[in-house]
mmCIF file with all atom_site columns, C-alpha atoms in Angstrom:
data_model
loop_
_atom_site.group_PDB
_atom_site.id
_atom_site.type_symbol
_atom_site.label_atom_id
_atom_site.label_alt_id
_atom_site.label_comp_id
_atom_site.label_asym_id
_atom_site.label_entity_id
_atom_site.label_seq_id
_atom_site.pdbx_PDB_ins_code
_atom_site.Cartn_x
_atom_site.Cartn_y
_atom_site.Cartn_z
_atom_site.occupancy
_atom_site.B_iso_or_equiv
_atom_site.pdbx_formal_charge
_atom_site.auth_seq_id
_atom_site.auth_comp_id
_atom_site.auth_asym_id
_atom_site.auth_atom_id
_atom_site.pdbx_PDB_model_num
ATOM 1   C CA . MET V 1 1   ? -0.156  -0.226  -0.417  1.00 0.00 ? 881  MET V CA 1
ATOM 2   C CA . ALA V 1 2   ? 1.496   3.401   -0.400  1.00 0.00 ? 882  ALA V CA 1
ATOM 3   C CA . LYS V 1 3   ? 1.615   6.089   1.597   1.00 0.00 ? 883  LYS V CA 1
ATOM 4   C CA . GLN V 1 4   ? -0.835  9.133   0.992   1.00 0.00 ? 884  GLN V CA 1
ATOM 5   C CA . LEU V 1 5   ? -0.043  11.817  -2.187  1.00 0.00 ? 885  LEU V CA 1
ATOM 6   C CA . PRO V 1 6   ? -0.760  15.248  -0.497  1.00 0.00 ? 886  PRO V CA 1
ATOM 7   C CA . TYR V 1 7   ? -3.435  17.953  -1.069  1.00 0.00 ? 887  TYR V CA 1
ATOM 8   C CA . HIS V 1 8   ? -1.196  19.547  -4.568  1.00 0.00 ? 888  HIS V CA 1
ATOM 9   C CA . THR V 1 9   ? 0.098   15.838  -5.593  1.00 0.00 ? 889  THR V CA 1
ATOM 10  C CA . ILE V 1 10  ? -3.876  14.925  -5.630  1.00 0.00 ? 890  ILE V CA 1
ATOM 11  C CA . ARG V 1 11  ? -4.812  18.198  -7.282  1.00 0.00 ? 891  ARG V CA 1
ATOM 12  C CA . GLU V 1 12  ? -3.141  18.264  -10.013 1.00 0.00 ? 892  GLU V CA 1
ATOM 13  C CA . ILE V 1 13  ? -3.332  14.704  -10.797 1.00 0.00 ? 893  ILE V CA 1
ATOM 14  C CA . PHE V 1 14  ? -7.412  15.136  -11.001 1.00 0.00 ? 894  PHE V CA 1
ATOM 15  C CA . THR V 1 15  ? -6.289  18.425  -12.935 1.00 0.00 ? 895  THR V CA 1
ATOM 16  C CA . ARG V 1 16  ? -4.553  16.386  -15.323 1.00 0.00 ? 896  ARG V CA 1
ATOM 17  C CA . PHE V 1 17  ? -7.845  13.932  -15.563 1.00 0.00 ? 897  PHE V CA 1
ATOM 18  C CA . GLN V 1 18  ? -9.971  16.618  -15.845 1.00 0.00 ? 898  GLN V CA 1
ATOM 19  C CA . ALA V 1 19  ? -8.177  17.945  -18.927 1.00 0.00 ? 899  ALA V CA 1
ATOM 20  C CA . GLY V 1 20  ? -8.344  14.517  -20.691 1.00 0.00 ? 900  GLY V CA 1
ATOM 21  C CA . ASP V 1 21  ? -12.099 13.147  -20.216 1.00 0.00 ? 901  ASP V CA 1
ATOM 22  C CA . PRO V 1 22  ? -13.636 17.142  -18.709 1.00 0.00 ? 902  PRO V CA 1
ATOM 23  C CA . ALA V 1 23  ? -17.095 14.801  -18.109 1.00 0.00 ? 903  ALA V CA 1
ATOM 24  C CA . PRO V 1 24  ? -16.288 11.341  -17.580 1.00 0.00 ? 904  PRO V CA 1
ATOM 25  C CA . LYS V 1 25  ? -19.099 9.242   -18.452 1.00 0.00 ? 905  LYS V CA 1
ATOM 26  C CA . GLY V 1 26  ? -20.081 5.421   -17.067 1.00 0.00 ? 906  GLY V CA 1
ATOM 27  C CA . GLU V 1 27  ? -20.105 2.893   -19.872 1.00 0.00 ? 907  GLU V CA 1
ATOM 28  C CA . LEU V 1 28  ? -23.297 0.828   -18.724 1.00 0.00 ? 908  LEU V CA 1
ATOM 29  C CA . ASP V 1 29  ? -26.809 1.325   -21.167 1.00 0.00 ? 909  ASP V CA 1
ATOM 30  C CA . HIS V 1 30  ? -29.237 2.599   -19.001 1.00 0.00 ? 910  HIS V CA 1
ATOM 31  C CA . VAL V 1 31  ? -32.570 4.997   -19.656 1.00 0.00 ? 911  VAL V CA 1
ATOM 32  C CA . ASN V 1 32  ? -33.865 5.385   -16.227 1.00 0.00 ? 912  ASN V CA 1
ATOM 33  C CA . ALA V 1 33  ? -32.950 5.246   -12.928 1.00 0.00 ? 913  ALA V CA 1
ATOM 34  C CA . TYR V 1 34  ? -34.520 1.700   -12.717 1.00 0.00 ? 914  TYR V CA 1
ATOM 35  C CA . THR V 1 35  ? -32.666 0.184   -15.735 1.00 0.00 ? 915  THR V CA 1
ATOM 36  C CA . LEU V 1 36  ? -29.205 1.640   -14.013 1.00 0.00 ? 916  LEU V CA 1
ATOM 37  C CA . VAL V 1 37  ? -29.706 -0.048  -10.562 1.00 0.00 ? 917  VAL V CA 1
ATOM 38  C CA . VAL V 1 38  ? -30.448 -3.472  -12.656 1.00 0.00 ? 918  VAL V CA 1
ATOM 39  C CA . ALA V 1 39  ? -27.366 -2.667  -15.032 1.00 0.00 ? 919  ALA V CA 1
ATOM 40  C CA . VAL V 1 40  ? -24.952 -1.666  -11.738 1.00 0.00 ? 920  VAL V CA 1
ATOM 41  C CA . ALA V 1 41  ? -26.122 -5.050  -10.854 1.00 0.00 ? 921  ALA V CA 1
ATOM 42  C CA . LEU V 1 42  ? -25.888 -7.376  -13.353 1.00 0.00 ? 922  LEU V CA 1
ATOM 43  C CA . SER V 1 43  ? -22.508 -5.817  -13.886 1.00 0.00 ? 923  SER V CA 1
ATOM 44  C CA . ALA V 1 44  ? -21.197 -7.511  -10.557 1.00 0.00 ? 924  ALA V CA 1
ATOM 45  C CA . GLN V 1 45  ? -18.311 -9.839  -12.468 1.00 0.00 ? 925  GLN V CA 1
ATOM 46  C CA . ALA V 1 46  ? -18.854 -9.173  -15.532 1.00 0.00 ? 926  ALA V CA 1
ATOM 47  C CA . THR V 1 47  ? -18.009 -6.227  -17.724 1.00 0.00 ? 927  THR V CA 1
ATOM 48  C CA . ASP V 1 48  ? -19.916 -3.095  -18.903 1.00 0.00 ? 928  ASP V CA 1
ATOM 49  C CA . LEU V 1 49  ? -19.459 -4.436  -22.200 1.00 0.00 ? 929  LEU V CA 1
ATOM 50  C CA . GLY V 1 50  ? -20.814 -7.675  -21.865 1.00 0.00 ? 930  GLY V CA 1
ATOM 51  C CA . VAL V 1 51  ? -24.061 -5.632  -19.805 1.00 0.00 ? 931  VAL V CA 1
ATOM 52  C CA . ASN V 1 52  ? -24.656 -4.002  -22.312 1.00 0.00 ? 932  ASN V CA 1
ATOM 53  C CA . LYS V 1 53  ? -24.957 -6.587  -24.751 1.00 0.00 ? 933  LYS V CA 1
ATOM 54  C CA . ALA V 1 54  ? -27.399 -8.351  -22.159 1.00 0.00 ? 934  ALA V CA 1
ATOM 55  C CA . THR V 1 55  ? -29.488 -5.586  -21.802 1.00 0.00 ? 935  THR V CA 1
ATOM 56  C CA . LYS V 1 56  ? -29.633 -3.855  -25.153 1.00 0.00 ? 936  LYS V CA 1
ATOM 57  C CA . GLU V 1 57  ? -33.310 -6.023  -25.617 1.00 0.00 ? 937  GLU V CA 1
ATOM 58  C CA . LEU V 1 58  ? -33.930 -6.772  -22.163 1.00 0.00 ? 938  LEU V CA 1
ATOM 59  C CA . PHE V 1 59  ? -34.821 -2.661  -21.274 1.00 0.00 ? 939  PHE V CA 1
ATOM 60  C CA . LYS V 1 60  ? -36.468 -2.193  -25.000 1.00 0.00 ? 940  LYS V CA 1
ATOM 61  C CA . ILE V 1 61  ? -39.810 -4.518  -23.275 1.00 0.00 ? 941  ILE V CA 1
ATOM 62  C CA . ALA V 1 62  ? -38.984 -3.499  -19.613 1.00 0.00 ? 942  ALA V CA 1
ATOM 63  C CA . ASP V 1 63  ? -37.712 -0.514  -18.576 1.00 0.00 ? 943  ASP V CA 1
ATOM 64  C CA . THR V 1 64  ? -40.042 0.036   -15.594 1.00 0.00 ? 944  THR V CA 1
ATOM 65  C CA . PRO V 1 65  ? -40.275 -2.672  -12.734 1.00 0.00 ? 945  PRO V CA 1
ATOM 66  C CA . GLU V 1 66  ? -43.789 -3.353  -13.103 1.00 0.00 ? 946  GLU V CA 1
ATOM 67  C CA . LYS V 1 67  ? -42.936 -4.294  -16.536 1.00 0.00 ? 947  LYS V CA 1
ATOM 68  C CA . MET V 1 68  ? -39.955 -6.084  -15.640 1.00 0.00 ? 948  MET V CA 1
ATOM 69  C CA . LEU V 1 69  ? -42.425 -8.590  -13.041 1.00 0.00 ? 949  LEU V CA 1
ATOM 70  C CA . ALA V 1 70  ? -44.593 -9.348  -16.231 1.00 0.00 ? 950  ALA V CA 1
ATOM 71  C CA . LEU V 1 71  ? -41.961 -10.866 -17.964 1.00 0.00 ? 951  LEU V CA 1
ATOM 72  C CA . GLY V 1 72  ? -40.682 -13.036 -15.754 1.00 0.00 ? 952  GLY V CA 1
ATOM 73  C CA . GLU V 1 73  ? -37.704 -14.501 -14.216 1.00 0.00 ? 953  GLU V CA 1
ATOM 74  C CA . GLU V 1 74  ? -37.310 -16.905 -16.557 1.00 0.00 ? 954  GLU V CA 1
ATOM 75  C CA . GLY V 1 75  ? -37.878 -14.227 -19.514 1.00 0.00 ? 955  GLY V CA 1
ATOM 76  C CA . VAL V 1 76  ? -35.156 -12.178 -17.193 1.00 0.00 ? 956  VAL V CA 1
ATOM 77  C CA . ILE V 1 77  ? -32.344 -15.222 -17.738 1.00 0.00 ? 957  ILE V CA 1
ATOM 78  C CA . ALA V 1 78  ? -33.514 -15.640 -21.725 1.00 0.00 ? 958  ALA V CA 1
ATOM 79  C CA . HIS V 1 79  ? -31.984 -12.011 -21.826 1.00 0.00 ? 959  HIS V CA 1
ATOM 80  C CA . ILE V 1 80  ? -29.352 -11.667 -19.608 1.00 0.00 ? 960  ILE V CA 1
ATOM 81  C CA . LYS V 1 81  ? -28.028 -15.455 -20.078 1.00 0.00 ? 961  LYS V CA 1
ATOM 82  C CA . THR V 1 82  ? -24.576 -14.716 -21.731 1.00 0.00 ? 962  THR V CA 1
ATOM 83  C CA . ILE V 1 83  ? -23.869 -12.688 -17.863 1.00 0.00 ? 963  ILE V CA 1
ATOM 84  C CA . GLY V 1 84  ? -22.210 -14.553 -15.381 1.00 0.00 ? 964  GLY V CA 1
ATOM 85  C CA . LEU V 1 85  ? -24.235 -15.730 -12.620 1.00 0.00 ? 965  LEU V CA 1
ATOM 86  C CA . TYR V 1 86  ? -27.617 -15.277 -14.587 1.00 0.00 ? 966  TYR V CA 1
ATOM 87  C CA . ARG V 1 87  ? -29.559 -18.008 -12.422 1.00 0.00 ? 967  ARG V CA 1
ATOM 88  C CA . ASN V 1 88  ? -28.877 -15.572 -8.877  1.00 0.00 ? 968  ASN V CA 1
ATOM 89  C CA . LYS V 1 89  ? -28.787 -12.486 -10.831 1.00 0.00 ? 969  LYS V CA 1
ATOM 90  C CA . ALA V 1 90  ? -32.042 -12.853 -12.751 1.00 0.00 ? 970  ALA V CA 1
ATOM 91  C CA . LYS V 1 91  ? -34.058 -13.778 -9.423  1.00 0.00 ? 971  LYS V CA 1
ATOM 92  C CA . ASN V 1 92  ? -32.372 -10.427 -8.052  1.00 0.00 ? 972  ASN V CA 1
ATOM 93  C CA . VAL V 1 93  ? -33.989 -8.455  -10.539 1.00 0.00 ? 973  VAL V CA 1
ATOM 94  C CA . ILE V 1 94  ? -37.569 -9.874  -9.873  1.00 0.00 ? 974  ILE V CA 1
ATOM 95  C CA . LYS V 1 95  ? -37.232 -9.445  -6.552  1.00 0.00 ? 975  LYS V CA 1
ATOM 96  C CA . LEU V 1 96  ? -35.843 -5.943  -6.324  1.00 0.00 ? 976  LEU V CA 1
ATOM 97  C CA . SER V 1 97  ? -38.521 -5.096  -9.009  1.00 0.00 ? 977  SER V CA 1
ATOM 98  C CA . ARG V 1 98  ? -41.331 -6.591  -6.572  1.00 0.00 ? 978  ARG V CA 1
ATOM 99  C CA . ILE V 1 99  ? -39.936 -4.481  -3.383  1.00 0.00 ? 979  ILE V CA 1
ATOM 100 C CA . LEU V 1 100 ? -39.898 -1.079  -5.531  1.00 0.00 ? 980  LEU V CA 1
ATOM 101 C CA . VAL V 1 101 ? -43.434 -1.668  -6.722  1.00 0.00 ? 981  VAL V CA 1
ATOM 102 C CA . GLU V 1 102 ? -44.693 -2.815  -3.445  1.00 0.00 ? 982  GLU V CA 1
ATOM 103 C CA . GLU V 1 103 ? -42.500 -0.184  -0.755  1.00 0.00 ? 983  GLU V CA 1
ATOM 104 C CA . TYR V 1 104 ? -41.762 2.363   -3.030  1.00 0.00 ? 984  TYR V CA 1
ATOM 105 C CA . GLY V 1 105 ? -44.936 2.816   -5.586  1.00 0.00 ? 985  GLY V CA 1
ATOM 106 C CA . GLY V 1 106 ? -42.395 1.722   -8.932  1.00 0.00 ? 986  GLY V CA 1
ATOM 107 C CA . GLU V 1 107 ? -40.014 4.062   -7.749  1.00 0.00 ? 987  GLU V CA 1
ATOM 108 C CA . VAL V 1 108 ? -36.197 3.710   -6.938  1.00 0.00 ? 988  VAL V CA 1
ATOM 109 C CA . PRO V 1 109 ? -35.416 5.128   -3.577  1.00 0.00 ? 989  PRO V CA 1
ATOM 110 C CA . ASN V 1 110 ? -31.943 7.611   -3.718  1.00 0.00 ? 990  ASN V CA 1
ATOM 111 C CA . SER V 1 111 ? -31.003 7.393   -0.045  1.00 0.00 ? 991  SER V CA 1
ATOM 112 C CA . ARG V 1 112 ? -27.518 4.794   0.054   1.00 0.00 ? 992  ARG V CA 1
ATOM 113 C CA . ALA V 1 113 ? -29.614 2.729   3.056   1.00 0.00 ? 993  ALA V CA 1
ATOM 114 C CA . ALA V 1 114 ? -32.340 1.961   1.057   1.00 0.00 ? 994  ALA V CA 1
ATOM 115 C CA . LEU V 1 115 ? -30.905 1.006   -2.065  1.00 0.00 ? 995  LEU V CA 1
ATOM 116 C CA . GLU V 1 116 ? -28.582 -1.448  -0.211  1.00 0.00 ? 996  GLU V CA 1
ATOM 117 C CA . SER V 1 117 ? -32.027 -2.902  1.108   1.00 0.00 ? 997  SER V CA 1
ATOM 118 C CA . LEU V 1 118 ? -32.854 -4.111  -2.207  1.00 0.00 ? 998  LEU V CA 1
ATOM 119 C CA . PRO V 1 119 ? -31.650 -7.781  -3.016  1.00 0.00 ? 999  PRO V CA 1
ATOM 120 C CA . GLY V 1 120 ? -28.457 -7.748  -5.019  1.00 0.00 ? 1000 GLY V CA 1
ATOM 121 C CA . VAL V 1 121 ? -27.588 -3.458  -4.417  1.00 0.00 ? 1001 VAL V CA 1
ATOM 122 C CA . GLY V 1 122 ? -24.386 -3.392  -2.134  1.00 0.00 ? 1002 GLY V CA 1
ATOM 123 C CA . ARG V 1 123 ? -22.696 -0.231  -1.214  1.00 0.00 ? 1003 ARG V CA 1
ATOM 124 C CA . LYS V 1 124 ? -20.754 -0.040  -4.925  1.00 0.00 ? 1004 LYS V CA 1
ATOM 125 C CA . THR V 1 125 ? -24.237 -0.354  -6.681  1.00 0.00 ? 1005 THR V CA 1
ATOM 126 C CA . ALA V 1 126 ? -25.842 2.204   -4.806  1.00 0.00 ? 1006 ALA V CA 1
ATOM 127 C CA . ASN V 1 127 ? -22.888 4.758   -5.088  1.00 0.00 ? 1007 ASN V CA 1
ATOM 128 C CA . VAL V 1 128 ? -22.763 4.248   -8.441  1.00 0.00 ? 1008 VAL V CA 1
ATOM 129 C CA . VAL V 1 129 ? -26.746 5.472   -9.020  1.00 0.00 ? 1009 VAL V CA 1
ATOM 130 C CA . LEU V 1 130 ? -26.570 7.997   -6.204  1.00 0.00 ? 1010 LEU V CA 1
ATOM 131 C CA . ASN V 1 131 ? -23.294 9.608   -7.967  1.00 0.00 ? 1011 ASN V CA 1
ATOM 132 C CA . MET V 1 132 ? -24.719 8.596   -11.956 1.00 0.00 ? 1012 MET V CA 1
ATOM 133 C CA . TRP V 1 133 ? -28.621 9.918   -11.566 1.00 0.00 ? 1013 TRP V CA 1
ATOM 134 C CA . TRP V 1 134 ? -28.704 12.301  -8.802  1.00 0.00 ? 1014 TRP V CA 1
ATOM 135 C CA . GLY V 1 135 ? -25.793 13.203  -9.369  1.00 0.00 ? 1015 GLY V CA 1
ATOM 136 C CA . HIS V 1 136 ? -24.220 12.857  -5.632  1.00 0.00 ? 1016 HIS V CA 1
ATOM 137 C CA . PRO V 1 137 ? -20.551 12.942  -5.073  1.00 0.00 ? 1017 PRO V CA 1
ATOM 138 C CA . ALA V 1 138 ? -20.994 9.217   -3.753  1.00 0.00 ? 1018 ALA V CA 1
ATOM 139 C CA . GLN V 1 139 ? -17.376 6.782   -4.784  1.00 0.00 ? 1019 GLN V CA 1
ATOM 140 C CA . ALA V 1 140 ? -17.706 3.320   -5.583  1.00 0.00 ? 1020 ALA V CA 1
ATOM 141 C CA . VAL V 1 141 ? -14.770 1.811   -5.349  1.00 0.00 ? 1021 VAL V CA 1
ATOM 142 C CA . ASP V 1 142 ? -14.117 -1.234  -7.647  1.00 0.00 ? 1022 ASP V CA 1
ATOM 143 C CA . THR V 1 143 ? -11.626 -3.567  -8.152  1.00 0.00 ? 1023 THR V CA 1
ATOM 144 C CA . HIS V 1 144 ? -10.085 -0.585  -10.088 1.00 0.00 ? 1024 HIS V CA 1
ATOM 145 C CA . ILE V 1 145 ? -9.947  1.583   -7.851  1.00 0.00 ? 1025 ILE V CA 1
ATOM 146 C CA . PHE V 1 146 ? -9.315  -0.127  -5.200  1.00 0.00 ? 1026 PHE V CA 1
ATOM 147 C CA . ARG V 1 147 ? -5.445  -0.979  -7.649  1.00 0.00 ? 1027 ARG V CA 1
ATOM 148 C CA . VAL V 1 148 ? -5.556  2.656   -8.746  1.00 0.00 ? 1028 VAL V CA 1
ATOM 149 C CA . GLY V 1 149 ? -5.711  3.674   -5.502  1.00 0.00 ? 1029 GLY V CA 1
ATOM 150 C CA . ASN V 1 150 ? -3.342  1.690   -3.337  1.00 0.00 ? 1030 ASN V CA 1
ATOM 151 C CA . ARG V 1 151 ? -0.528  1.702   -6.277  1.00 0.00 ? 1031 ARG V CA 1
ATOM 152 C CA . THR V 1 152 ? -0.460  5.686   -6.794  1.00 0.00 ? 1032 THR V CA 1
ATOM 153 C CA . GLY V 1 153 ? -1.290  6.289   -3.607  1.00 0.00 ? 1033 GLY V CA 1
ATOM 154 C CA . ILE V 1 154 ? -4.112  8.763   -4.316  1.00 0.00 ? 1034 ILE V CA 1
ATOM 155 C CA . CYS V 1 155 ? -6.700  6.485   -2.224  1.00 0.00 ? 1035 CYS V CA 1
ATOM 156 C CA . PRO V 1 156 ? -4.820  4.314   0.206   1.00 0.00 ? 1036 PRO V CA 1
ATOM 157 C CA . GLY V 1 157 ? -7.365  1.749   2.199   1.00 0.00 ? 1037 GLY V CA 1
ATOM 158 C CA . LYS V 1 158 ? -6.931  -1.600  3.320   1.00 0.00 ? 1038 LYS V CA 1
ATOM 159 C CA . ASP V 1 159 ? -10.364 -2.321  2.205   1.00 0.00 ? 1039 ASP V CA 1
ATOM 160 C CA . VAL V 1 160 ? -13.269 -0.540  -0.254  1.00 0.00 ? 1040 VAL V CA 1
ATOM 161 C CA . VAL V 1 161 ? -15.021 1.090   2.273   1.00 0.00 ? 1041 VAL V CA 1
ATOM 162 C CA . ALA V 1 162 ? -11.376 3.153   3.581   1.00 0.00 ? 1042 ALA V CA 1
ATOM 163 C CA . VAL V 1 163 ? -10.328 3.485   0.215   1.00 0.00 ? 1043 VAL V CA 1
ATOM 164 C CA . GLU V 1 164 ? -13.936 4.815   -0.374  1.00 0.00 ? 1044 GLU V CA 1
ATOM 165 C CA . ARG V 1 165 ? -13.605 6.979   2.711   1.00 0.00 ? 1045 ARG V CA 1
ATOM 166 C CA . ALA V 1 166 ? -9.609  8.336   1.601   1.00 0.00 ? 1046 ALA V CA 1
ATOM 167 C CA . ILE V 1 167 ? -11.492 9.618   -1.894  1.00 0.00 ? 1047 ILE V CA 1
ATOM 168 C CA . GLU V 1 168 ? -13.962 11.908  0.408   1.00 0.00 ? 1048 GLU V CA 1
ATOM 169 C CA . ASP V 1 169 ? -11.387 12.922  2.891   1.00 0.00 ? 1049 ASP V CA 1
ATOM 170 C CA . HIS V 1 170 ? -8.103  13.436  0.703   1.00 0.00 ? 1050 HIS V CA 1
ATOM 171 C CA . ILE V 1 171 ? -9.987  14.899  -3.111  1.00 0.00 ? 1051 ILE V CA 1
ATOM 172 C CA . PRO V 1 172 ? -10.239 17.957  -3.296  1.00 0.00 ? 1052 PRO V CA 1
ATOM 173 C CA . VAL V 1 173 ? -14.242 19.239  -3.561  1.00 0.00 ? 1053 VAL V CA 1
ATOM 174 C CA . ASP V 1 174 ? -14.500 20.351  -6.804  1.00 0.00 ? 1054 ASP V CA 1
ATOM 175 C CA . PHE V 1 175 ? -13.452 16.819  -8.401  1.00 0.00 ? 1055 PHE V CA 1
ATOM 176 C CA . GLN V 1 176 ? -15.172 15.070  -6.389  1.00 0.00 ? 1056 GLN V CA 1
ATOM 177 C CA . HIS V 1 177 ? -18.640 14.002  -8.684  1.00 0.00 ? 1057 HIS V CA 1
ATOM 178 C CA . HIS V 1 178 ? -16.293 12.530  -10.988 1.00 0.00 ? 1058 HIS V CA 1
ATOM 179 C CA . ALA V 1 179 ? -13.684 11.195  -9.092  1.00 0.00 ? 1059 ALA V CA 1
ATOM 180 C CA . HIS V 1 180 ? -14.826 7.825   -8.740  1.00 0.00 ? 1060 HIS V CA 1
ATOM 181 C CA . HIS V 1 181 ? -15.072 7.442   -13.033 1.00 0.00 ? 1061 HIS V CA 1
ATOM 182 C CA . TRP V 1 182 ? -11.701 9.047   -13.453 1.00 0.00 ? 1062 TRP V CA 1
ATOM 183 C CA . LEU V 1 183 ? -10.202 6.489   -11.239 1.00 0.00 ? 1063 LEU V CA 1
ATOM 184 C CA . ILE V 1 184 ? -12.441 3.697   -12.930 1.00 0.00 ? 1064 ILE V CA 1
ATOM 185 C CA . LEU V 1 185 ? -11.362 4.953   -16.446 1.00 0.00 ? 1065 LEU V CA 1
ATOM 186 C CA . HIS V 1 186 ? -7.413  4.416   -14.946 1.00 0.00 ? 1066 HIS V CA 1
ATOM 187 C CA . GLY V 1 187 ? -7.461  1.409   -13.786 1.00 0.00 ? 1067 GLY V CA 1
ATOM 188 C CA . ARG V 1 188 ? -9.572  -0.030  -16.670 1.00 0.00 ? 1068 ARG V CA 1
ATOM 189 C CA . TYR V 1 189 ? -7.505  1.531   -19.531 1.00 0.00 ? 1069 TYR V CA 1
ATOM 190 C CA . ILE V 1 190 ? -4.041  2.857   -17.977 1.00 0.00 ? 1070 ILE V CA 1
ATOM 191 C CA . CYS V 1 191 ? -3.023  1.339   -14.819 1.00 0.00 ? 1071 CYS V CA 1
ATOM 192 C CA . LYS V 1 192 ? -3.995  -2.265  -15.618 1.00 0.00 ? 1072 LYS V CA 1
ATOM 193 C CA . ALA V 1 193 ? -3.847  -5.275  -13.189 1.00 0.00 ? 1073 ALA V CA 1
ATOM 194 C CA . ARG V 1 194 ? -1.673  -7.377  -14.713 1.00 0.00 ? 1074 ARG V CA 1
ATOM 195 C CA . LYS V 1 195 ? 0.543   -5.001  -17.528 1.00 0.00 ? 1075 LYS V CA 1
ATOM 196 C CA . PRO V 1 196 ? 0.316   -0.817  -16.520 1.00 0.00 ? 1076 PRO V CA 1
ATOM 197 C CA . ALA V 1 197 ? 0.558   1.852   -18.993 1.00 0.00 ? 1077 ALA V CA 1
ATOM 198 C CA . CYS V 1 198 ? 2.923   3.459   -17.492 1.00 0.00 ? 1078 CYS V CA 1
ATOM 199 C CA . GLY V 1 199 ? 4.192   5.001   -20.688 1.00 0.00 ? 1079 GLY V CA 1
ATOM 200 C CA . VAL V 1 200 ? 1.399   6.308   -21.966 1.00 0.00 ? 1080 VAL V CA 1
ATOM 201 C CA . CYS V 1 201 ? 0.346   7.007   -17.988 1.00 0.00 ? 1081 CYS V CA 1
ATOM 202 C CA . PRO V 1 202 ? -0.614  11.210  -17.430 1.00 0.00 ? 1082 PRO V CA 1
ATOM 203 C CA . ILE V 1 203 ? 0.594   10.903  -13.331 1.00 0.00 ? 1083 ILE V CA 1
ATOM 204 C CA . LYS V 1 204 ? 3.266   8.561   -13.488 1.00 0.00 ? 1084 LYS V CA 1
ATOM 205 C CA . ASP V 1 205 ? 5.672   11.316  -12.525 1.00 0.00 ? 1085 ASP V CA 1
ATOM 206 C CA . LEU V 1 206 ? 2.837   11.675  -9.292  1.00 0.00 ? 1086 LEU V CA 1
ATOM 207 C CA . CYS V 1 207 ? 1.809   8.335   -8.557  1.00 0.00 ? 1087 CYS V CA 1
ATOM 208 C CA . GLN V 1 208 ? 4.108   5.987   -6.374  1.00 0.00 ? 1088 GLN V CA 1
ATOM 209 C CA . PHE V 1 209 ? 3.617   2.485   -8.536  1.00 0.00 ? 1089 PHE V CA 1
ATOM 210 C CA . GLU V 1 210 ? 7.338   1.010   -8.684  1.00 0.00 ? 1090 GLU V CA 1
ATOM 211 C CA . ASP V 1 211 ? 6.983   -0.864  -11.566 1.00 0.00 ? 1091 ASP V CA 1
ATOM 212 C CA . LYS V 1 212 ? 6.829   1.845   -14.277 1.00 0.00 ? 1092 LYS V CA 1
ATOM 213 C CA . SER V 1 213 ? 6.905   -0.881  -17.129 1.00 0.00 ? 1093 SER V CA 1
ATOM 214 C CA . GLU V 1 214 ? 4.551   -0.078  -20.046 1.00 0.00 ? 1094 GLU V CA 1
#
């Protein structure tokens, strides 16, 4: 685990991230808060590309919890069977859809606790939805952010909650809204797990990671 970088270094890092991509966006396709919840829940142990392929037709016919319930579990399975753990995920999609209809009037709640109470929705999923749909500066820490945070010293922590707290505590407020997207994209395309592309990294001179191989 790298040591926590100081304020001015972090500000310079995010200034560069912002210059390279002023308004980063999540890569999961969705049309409303409900389909975003479903897409993020389906993305566990799956790629965004794979989820987008699976939901392309699904969301055309089931973009509300009521329509998803009408489709039924087997109908959901038929659309998402190309992604991992599809049976359990289909079961959770139906369960969360039923809860949304019965307890929330078919609307997606916008508190972290309420979102986390839904089947298949953990803290990371809740934070993604709060950030992407409601613009709340919630930080969704996935494997990419955990790796980048600990390699670079941007937001080190022994677990995902500690990394989330480090982001909130150390990244300047004006960068908070897009922080997790910049970090995810950096980890996905530059600071990769097995072969980080240090040669093209925009922050390599500020990073604490010792292996600078391309």
